[in-house]
Short mmCIF file of C-alpha atoms in Angstrom, two decimals:
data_model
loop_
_atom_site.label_atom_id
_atom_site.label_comp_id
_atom_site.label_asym_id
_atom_site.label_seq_id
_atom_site.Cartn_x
_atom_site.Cartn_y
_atom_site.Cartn_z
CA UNK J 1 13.15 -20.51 13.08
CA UNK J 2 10.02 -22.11 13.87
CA UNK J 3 7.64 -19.52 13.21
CA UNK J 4 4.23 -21.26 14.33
CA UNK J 5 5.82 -22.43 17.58
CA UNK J 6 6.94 -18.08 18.04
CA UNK J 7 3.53 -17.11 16.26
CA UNK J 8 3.20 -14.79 19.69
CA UNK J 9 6.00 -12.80 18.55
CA UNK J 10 5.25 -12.09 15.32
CA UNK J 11 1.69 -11.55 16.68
CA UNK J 12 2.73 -8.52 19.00
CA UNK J 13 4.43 -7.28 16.16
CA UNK J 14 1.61 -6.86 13.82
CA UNK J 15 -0.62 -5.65 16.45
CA UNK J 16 2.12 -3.14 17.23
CA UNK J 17 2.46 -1.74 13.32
CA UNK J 18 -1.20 -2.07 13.41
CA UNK J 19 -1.72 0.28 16.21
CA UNK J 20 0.95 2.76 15.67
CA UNK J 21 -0.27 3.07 11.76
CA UNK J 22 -3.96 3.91 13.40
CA UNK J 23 -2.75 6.31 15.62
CA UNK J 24 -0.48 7.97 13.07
CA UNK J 25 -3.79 8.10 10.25
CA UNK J 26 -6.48 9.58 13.23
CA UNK J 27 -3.54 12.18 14.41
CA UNK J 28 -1.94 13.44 11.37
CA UNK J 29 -4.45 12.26 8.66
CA UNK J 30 -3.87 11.77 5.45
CA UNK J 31 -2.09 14.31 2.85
CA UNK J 32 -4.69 14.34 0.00
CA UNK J 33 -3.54 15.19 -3.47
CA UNK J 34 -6.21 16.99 -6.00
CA UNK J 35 -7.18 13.42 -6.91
CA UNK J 36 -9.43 13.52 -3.90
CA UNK J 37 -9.85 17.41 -2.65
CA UNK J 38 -9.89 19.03 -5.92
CA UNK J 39 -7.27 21.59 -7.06
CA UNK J 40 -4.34 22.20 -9.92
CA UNK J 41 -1.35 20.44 -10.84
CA UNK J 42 1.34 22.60 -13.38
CA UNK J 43 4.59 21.14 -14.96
CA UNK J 44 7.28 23.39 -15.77
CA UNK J 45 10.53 22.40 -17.40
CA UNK J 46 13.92 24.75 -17.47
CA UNK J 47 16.35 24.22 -20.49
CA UNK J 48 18.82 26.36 -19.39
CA UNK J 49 19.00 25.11 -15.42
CA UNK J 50 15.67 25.41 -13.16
CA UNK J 51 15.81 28.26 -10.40
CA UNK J 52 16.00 26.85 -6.65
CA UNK J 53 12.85 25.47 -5.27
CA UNK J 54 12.63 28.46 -2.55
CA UNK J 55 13.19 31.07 -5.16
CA UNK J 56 10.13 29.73 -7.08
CA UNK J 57 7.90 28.61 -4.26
CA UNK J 58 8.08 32.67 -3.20
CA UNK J 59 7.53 33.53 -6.74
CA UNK J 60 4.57 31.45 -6.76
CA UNK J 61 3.15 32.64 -3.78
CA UNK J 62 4.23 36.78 -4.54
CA UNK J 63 1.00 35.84 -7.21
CA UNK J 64 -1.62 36.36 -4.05
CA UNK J 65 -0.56 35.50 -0.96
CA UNK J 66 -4.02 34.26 -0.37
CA UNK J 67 -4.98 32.05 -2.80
CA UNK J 68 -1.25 30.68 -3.29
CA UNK J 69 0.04 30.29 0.51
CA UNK J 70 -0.48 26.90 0.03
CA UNK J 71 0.89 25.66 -3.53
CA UNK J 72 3.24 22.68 -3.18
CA UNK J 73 6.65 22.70 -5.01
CA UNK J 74 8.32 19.62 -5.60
CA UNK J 75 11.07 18.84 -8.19
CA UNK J 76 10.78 16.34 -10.76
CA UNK J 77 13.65 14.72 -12.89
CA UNK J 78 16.85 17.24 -13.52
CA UNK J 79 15.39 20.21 -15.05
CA UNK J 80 11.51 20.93 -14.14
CA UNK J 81 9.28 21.40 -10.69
CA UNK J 82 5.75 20.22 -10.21
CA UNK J 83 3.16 22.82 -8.23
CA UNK J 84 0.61 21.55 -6.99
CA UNK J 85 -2.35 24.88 -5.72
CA UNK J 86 -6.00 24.92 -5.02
CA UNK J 87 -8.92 25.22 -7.73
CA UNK J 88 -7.43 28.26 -9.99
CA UNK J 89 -9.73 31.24 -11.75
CA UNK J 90 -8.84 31.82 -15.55
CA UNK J 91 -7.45 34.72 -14.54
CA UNK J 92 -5.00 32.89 -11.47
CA UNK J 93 -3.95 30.25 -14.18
CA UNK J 94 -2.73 32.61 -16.46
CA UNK J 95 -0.95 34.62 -13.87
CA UNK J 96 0.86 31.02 -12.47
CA UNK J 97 1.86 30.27 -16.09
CA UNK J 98 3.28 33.63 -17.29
CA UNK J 99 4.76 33.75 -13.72
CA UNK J 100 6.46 30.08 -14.12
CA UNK J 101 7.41 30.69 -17.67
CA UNK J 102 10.03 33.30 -16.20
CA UNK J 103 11.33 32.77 -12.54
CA UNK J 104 15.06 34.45 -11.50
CA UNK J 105 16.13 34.45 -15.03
CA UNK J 106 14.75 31.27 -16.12
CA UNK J 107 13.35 30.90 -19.64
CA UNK J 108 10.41 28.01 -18.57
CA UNK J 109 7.99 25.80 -20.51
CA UNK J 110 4.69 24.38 -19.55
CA UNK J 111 4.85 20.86 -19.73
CA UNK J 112 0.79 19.99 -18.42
CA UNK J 113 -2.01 21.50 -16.42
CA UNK J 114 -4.50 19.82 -15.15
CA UNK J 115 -7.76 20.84 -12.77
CA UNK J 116 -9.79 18.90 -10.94
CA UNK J 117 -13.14 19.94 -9.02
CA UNK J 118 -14.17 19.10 -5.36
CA UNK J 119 -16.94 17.00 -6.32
CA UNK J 120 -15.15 14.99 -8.91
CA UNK J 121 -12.17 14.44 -6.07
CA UNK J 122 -15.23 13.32 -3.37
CA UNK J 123 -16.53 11.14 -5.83
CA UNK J 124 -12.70 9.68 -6.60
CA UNK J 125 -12.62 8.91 -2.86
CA UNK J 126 -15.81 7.38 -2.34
CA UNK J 127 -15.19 5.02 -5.44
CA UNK J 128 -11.38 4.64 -4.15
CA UNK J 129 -12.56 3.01 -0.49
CA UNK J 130 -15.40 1.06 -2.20
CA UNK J 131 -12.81 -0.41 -4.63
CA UNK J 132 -11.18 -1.40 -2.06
CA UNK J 133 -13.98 -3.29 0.18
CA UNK J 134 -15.13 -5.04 -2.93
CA UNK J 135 -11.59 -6.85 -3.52
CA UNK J 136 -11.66 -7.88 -0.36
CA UNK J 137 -15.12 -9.45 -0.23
CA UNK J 138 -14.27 -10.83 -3.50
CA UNK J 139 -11.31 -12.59 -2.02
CA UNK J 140 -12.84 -13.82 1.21
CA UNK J 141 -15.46 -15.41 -0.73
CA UNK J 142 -12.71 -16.78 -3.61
CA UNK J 143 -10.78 -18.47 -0.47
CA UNK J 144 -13.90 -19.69 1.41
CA UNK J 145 -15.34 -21.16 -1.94
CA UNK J 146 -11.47 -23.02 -3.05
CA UNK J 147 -11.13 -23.98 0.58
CA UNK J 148 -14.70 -25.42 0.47
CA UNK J 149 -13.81 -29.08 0.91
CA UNK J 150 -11.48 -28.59 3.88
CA UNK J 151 -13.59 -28.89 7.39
CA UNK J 152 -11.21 -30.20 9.57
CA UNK J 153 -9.53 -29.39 11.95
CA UNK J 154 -10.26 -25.76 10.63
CA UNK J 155 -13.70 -24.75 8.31
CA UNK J 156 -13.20 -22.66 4.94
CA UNK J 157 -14.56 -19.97 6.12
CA UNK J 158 -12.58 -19.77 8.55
CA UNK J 159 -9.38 -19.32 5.84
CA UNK J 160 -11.58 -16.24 4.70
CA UNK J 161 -11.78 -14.85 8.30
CA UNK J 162 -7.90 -15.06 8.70
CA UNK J 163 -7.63 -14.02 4.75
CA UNK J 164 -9.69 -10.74 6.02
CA UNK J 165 -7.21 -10.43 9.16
CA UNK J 166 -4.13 -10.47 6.78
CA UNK J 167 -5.21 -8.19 4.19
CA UNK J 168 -6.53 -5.32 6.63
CA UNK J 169 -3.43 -5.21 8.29
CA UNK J 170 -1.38 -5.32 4.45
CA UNK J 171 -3.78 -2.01 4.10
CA UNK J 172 -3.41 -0.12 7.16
CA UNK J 173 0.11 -0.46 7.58
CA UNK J 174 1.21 1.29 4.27
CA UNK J 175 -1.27 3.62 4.79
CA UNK J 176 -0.54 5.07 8.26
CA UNK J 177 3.35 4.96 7.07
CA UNK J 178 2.11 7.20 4.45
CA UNK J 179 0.39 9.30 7.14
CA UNK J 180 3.55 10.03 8.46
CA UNK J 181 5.77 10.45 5.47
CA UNK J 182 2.67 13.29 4.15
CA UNK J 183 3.29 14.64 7.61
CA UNK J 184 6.96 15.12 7.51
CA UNK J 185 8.02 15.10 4.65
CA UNK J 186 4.58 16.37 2.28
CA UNK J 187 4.00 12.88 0.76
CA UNK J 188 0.44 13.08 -1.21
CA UNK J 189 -2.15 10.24 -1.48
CA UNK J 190 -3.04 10.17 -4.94
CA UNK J 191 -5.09 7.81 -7.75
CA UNK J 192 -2.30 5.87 -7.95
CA UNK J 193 -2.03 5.56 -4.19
CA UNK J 194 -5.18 3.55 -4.51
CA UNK J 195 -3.73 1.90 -7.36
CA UNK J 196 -0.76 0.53 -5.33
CA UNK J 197 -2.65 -0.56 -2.69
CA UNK J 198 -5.11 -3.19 -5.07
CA UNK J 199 -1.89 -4.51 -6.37
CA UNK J 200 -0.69 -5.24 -3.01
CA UNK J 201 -4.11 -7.01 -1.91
CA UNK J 202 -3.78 -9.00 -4.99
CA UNK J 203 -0.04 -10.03 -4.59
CA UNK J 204 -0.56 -10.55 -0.56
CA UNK J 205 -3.21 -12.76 -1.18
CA UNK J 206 -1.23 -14.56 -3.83
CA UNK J 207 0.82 -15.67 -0.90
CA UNK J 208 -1.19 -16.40 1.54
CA UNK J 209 -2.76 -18.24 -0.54
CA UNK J 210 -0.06 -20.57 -1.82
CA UNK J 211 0.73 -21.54 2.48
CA UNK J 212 -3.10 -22.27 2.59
CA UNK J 213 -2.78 -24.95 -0.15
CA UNK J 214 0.14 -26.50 1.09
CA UNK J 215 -1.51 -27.00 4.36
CA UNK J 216 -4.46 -28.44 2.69
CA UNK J 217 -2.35 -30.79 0.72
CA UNK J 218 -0.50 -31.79 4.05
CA UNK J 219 -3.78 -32.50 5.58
CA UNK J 220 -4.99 -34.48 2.67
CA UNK J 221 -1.64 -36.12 2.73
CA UNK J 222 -1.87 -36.25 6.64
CA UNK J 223 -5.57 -38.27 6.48
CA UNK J 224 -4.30 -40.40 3.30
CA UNK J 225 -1.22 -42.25 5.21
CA UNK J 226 -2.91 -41.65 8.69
CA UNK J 227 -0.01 -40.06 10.24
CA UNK J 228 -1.93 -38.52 12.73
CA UNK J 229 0.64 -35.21 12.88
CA UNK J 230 -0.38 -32.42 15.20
CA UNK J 231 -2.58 -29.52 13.26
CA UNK J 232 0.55 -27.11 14.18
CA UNK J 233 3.13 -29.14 12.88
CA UNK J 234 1.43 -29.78 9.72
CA UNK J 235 1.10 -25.82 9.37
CA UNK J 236 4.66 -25.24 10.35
CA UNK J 237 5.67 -27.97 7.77
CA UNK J 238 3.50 -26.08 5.04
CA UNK J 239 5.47 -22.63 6.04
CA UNK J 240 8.87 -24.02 5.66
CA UNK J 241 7.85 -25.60 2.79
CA UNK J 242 6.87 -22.18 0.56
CA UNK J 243 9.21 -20.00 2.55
CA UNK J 244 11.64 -19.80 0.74
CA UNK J 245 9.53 -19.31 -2.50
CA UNK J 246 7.81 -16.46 -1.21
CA UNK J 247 10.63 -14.61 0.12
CA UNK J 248 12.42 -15.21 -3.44
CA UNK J 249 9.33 -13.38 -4.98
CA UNK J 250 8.81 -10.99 -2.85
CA UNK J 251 12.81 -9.86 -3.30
CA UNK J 252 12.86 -9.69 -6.85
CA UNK J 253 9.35 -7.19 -7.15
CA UNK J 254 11.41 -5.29 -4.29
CA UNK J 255 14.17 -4.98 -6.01
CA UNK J 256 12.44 -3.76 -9.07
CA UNK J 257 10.46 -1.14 -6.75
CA UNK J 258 13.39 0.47 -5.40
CA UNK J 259 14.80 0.65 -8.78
CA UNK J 260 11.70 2.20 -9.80
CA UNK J 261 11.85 4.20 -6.87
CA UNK J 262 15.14 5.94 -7.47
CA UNK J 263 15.77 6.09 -11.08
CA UNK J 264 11.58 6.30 -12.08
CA UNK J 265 9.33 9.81 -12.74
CA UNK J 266 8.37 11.65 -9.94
CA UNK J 267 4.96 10.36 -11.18
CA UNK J 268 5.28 7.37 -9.88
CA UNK J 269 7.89 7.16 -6.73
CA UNK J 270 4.99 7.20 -4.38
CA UNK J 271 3.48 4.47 -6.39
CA UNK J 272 6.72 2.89 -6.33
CA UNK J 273 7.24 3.38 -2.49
CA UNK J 274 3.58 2.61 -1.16
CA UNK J 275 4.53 -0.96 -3.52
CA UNK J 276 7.29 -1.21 -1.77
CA UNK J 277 6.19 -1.16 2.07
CA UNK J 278 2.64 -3.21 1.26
CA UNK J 279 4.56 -5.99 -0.47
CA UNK J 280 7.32 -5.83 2.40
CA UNK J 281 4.22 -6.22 4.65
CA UNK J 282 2.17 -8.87 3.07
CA UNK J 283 4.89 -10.69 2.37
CA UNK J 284 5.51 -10.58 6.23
CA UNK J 285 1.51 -11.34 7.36
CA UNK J 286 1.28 -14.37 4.45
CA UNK J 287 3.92 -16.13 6.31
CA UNK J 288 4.14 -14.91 9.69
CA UNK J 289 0.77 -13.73 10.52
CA UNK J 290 -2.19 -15.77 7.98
CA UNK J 291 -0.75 -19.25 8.77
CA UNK J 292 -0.37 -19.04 12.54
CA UNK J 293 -3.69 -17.94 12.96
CA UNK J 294 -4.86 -21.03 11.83
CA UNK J 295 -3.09 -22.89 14.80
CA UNK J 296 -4.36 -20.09 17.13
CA UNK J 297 -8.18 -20.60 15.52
CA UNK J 298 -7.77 -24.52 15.72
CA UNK J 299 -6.70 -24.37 19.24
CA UNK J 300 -9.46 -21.90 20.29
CA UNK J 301 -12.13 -24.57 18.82
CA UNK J 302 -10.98 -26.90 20.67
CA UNK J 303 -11.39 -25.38 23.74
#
């Protein structure tokens, strides 16, 4: 496959998972956990067998059908449930607990509870999506500065605009597939959401990173013997030549996710899962996407 010659394919692509992650964030948002809104989190473990999720979501909300309409039930390992309400009274906690601790039978035990207020979840999110700009400045200006003493055919900053391109599409792809998975299916965006998506930017970068020096080593190589290649054919030379190393690495940290992903805590499968779909993605913009936007950006300049 020659992938720089095609680069318009895998171009519509991206602008495709691009677009339809947009549109899935602005219509069905984002599923916010009490990380970011504020609320209560309870653990409960059975010994004797748990009671069926609908028997103790109706428990939960026979409390106050007001305050609890809204509490999320999820399961977690063999035995025990996770609910998840809004900010809880004294009084409300202790009727959730003594009503948990015996549901259809069920001797239960409190494993955790944990609160968290609106205006420590605001601040979460504001420090979250700051975070998050201020890796990727920090890497634009990493790339521009190691990229500093190539000029030709394509500047260093230049590497940092593409470096930009790549890494807001590794961001807003997992993150409108997450829209959709909190709309169907009640997926939350949590700390750890955030968490996920720094390691991604890190290991995306990685790899774009690794096809950028290759194609400055070509070009060095390139002006050394004065083999006057093509700027495209050098790049599609430097692709070939880490393919196969990047798609090895990215398949064994995959593998290791989906392990994670079945077997792990219900803690961390959607740690495991937004891992998952932003290393399958950056993976797929290092090679497919970063590197033939330096042909496109060559091409443009010399028009």
């Amino acid at each position: 496959m020659n992938i720089v010659k095609n680069r318009q394919w895998f171009y519509g692509l991206s602008i495709f998972l691009v677009v339809g992650s947009l549109l899935a964030i602005l219509i069905f948002g984002l599923k916010l956990s009490i990380d970011f809104k504020g609320g209560s989190i309870t653990e409960v473990s059975y010994q004797d067998g748990r009671p069926t999720k609908d028997v103790l979501q109706n428990a939960v909300t026979a409390i106050s059908e007001e305050r609890f309409k809204d509490a999320s039930v999820r399961e977690t390992g063999t035995l025990g449930y996770i609910v998840r309400t809004q900010s809880l009274s004294n009084t409300e906690r202790d009727s959730l607990i003594k009503t948990l601790q015996t549901v259809d039978g069920k001797k239960g035990e409190i494993k955790r509870f944990d609160s968290i207020g609106p205006i420590l979840g605001q601040e979460l999110a504001r420090k979250s999506v700051f975070s998050i700009v201020l890796v990727i400045f920090a890497i634009v200006l990493f790339i521009t500065f190691a990229f500093r003493k190539v000029s030709y055919p394509v500047a260093s900053w230049k590497y940092g605009l593409i470096a930009i391109t790549a890494l807001l599409h590794d961001v807003i792809v997992p993150t409108g597939f997450f829209a959709l998975m909190g709309h169907f299916y009640g997926y939350e965006v949590d700390s750890l959401f955030i968490t996920a998506l720094l390691v991604v930017l890190g290991f995306s970068i990685h790899d774009t990173i690794v096809v950028f020096d290759r194609v400055r080593e070509n070009l060095n190589i390139n002006r050394e013997f004065n083999t006057k290649k093509p700027f495209e054919l050098i790049v599609g030379e430097s692709v070939s030549q880490t393919l196969t190393r990047s798609i090895n690495t990215s398949v064994t940290v995959l593998l290791s996710l989906i392990v994670l992903y079945i077997f792990g805590p219900e803690s961390t499968r959607n740690f495991s899962l937004v891992m998952f779909v932003g290393i399958l993605v950056g993976t797929y913009s290092s090679v497919f996407l970063g590197s033939p936007l330096l042909v496109t950006i060559e091409k443009w300049s010399k028009k």
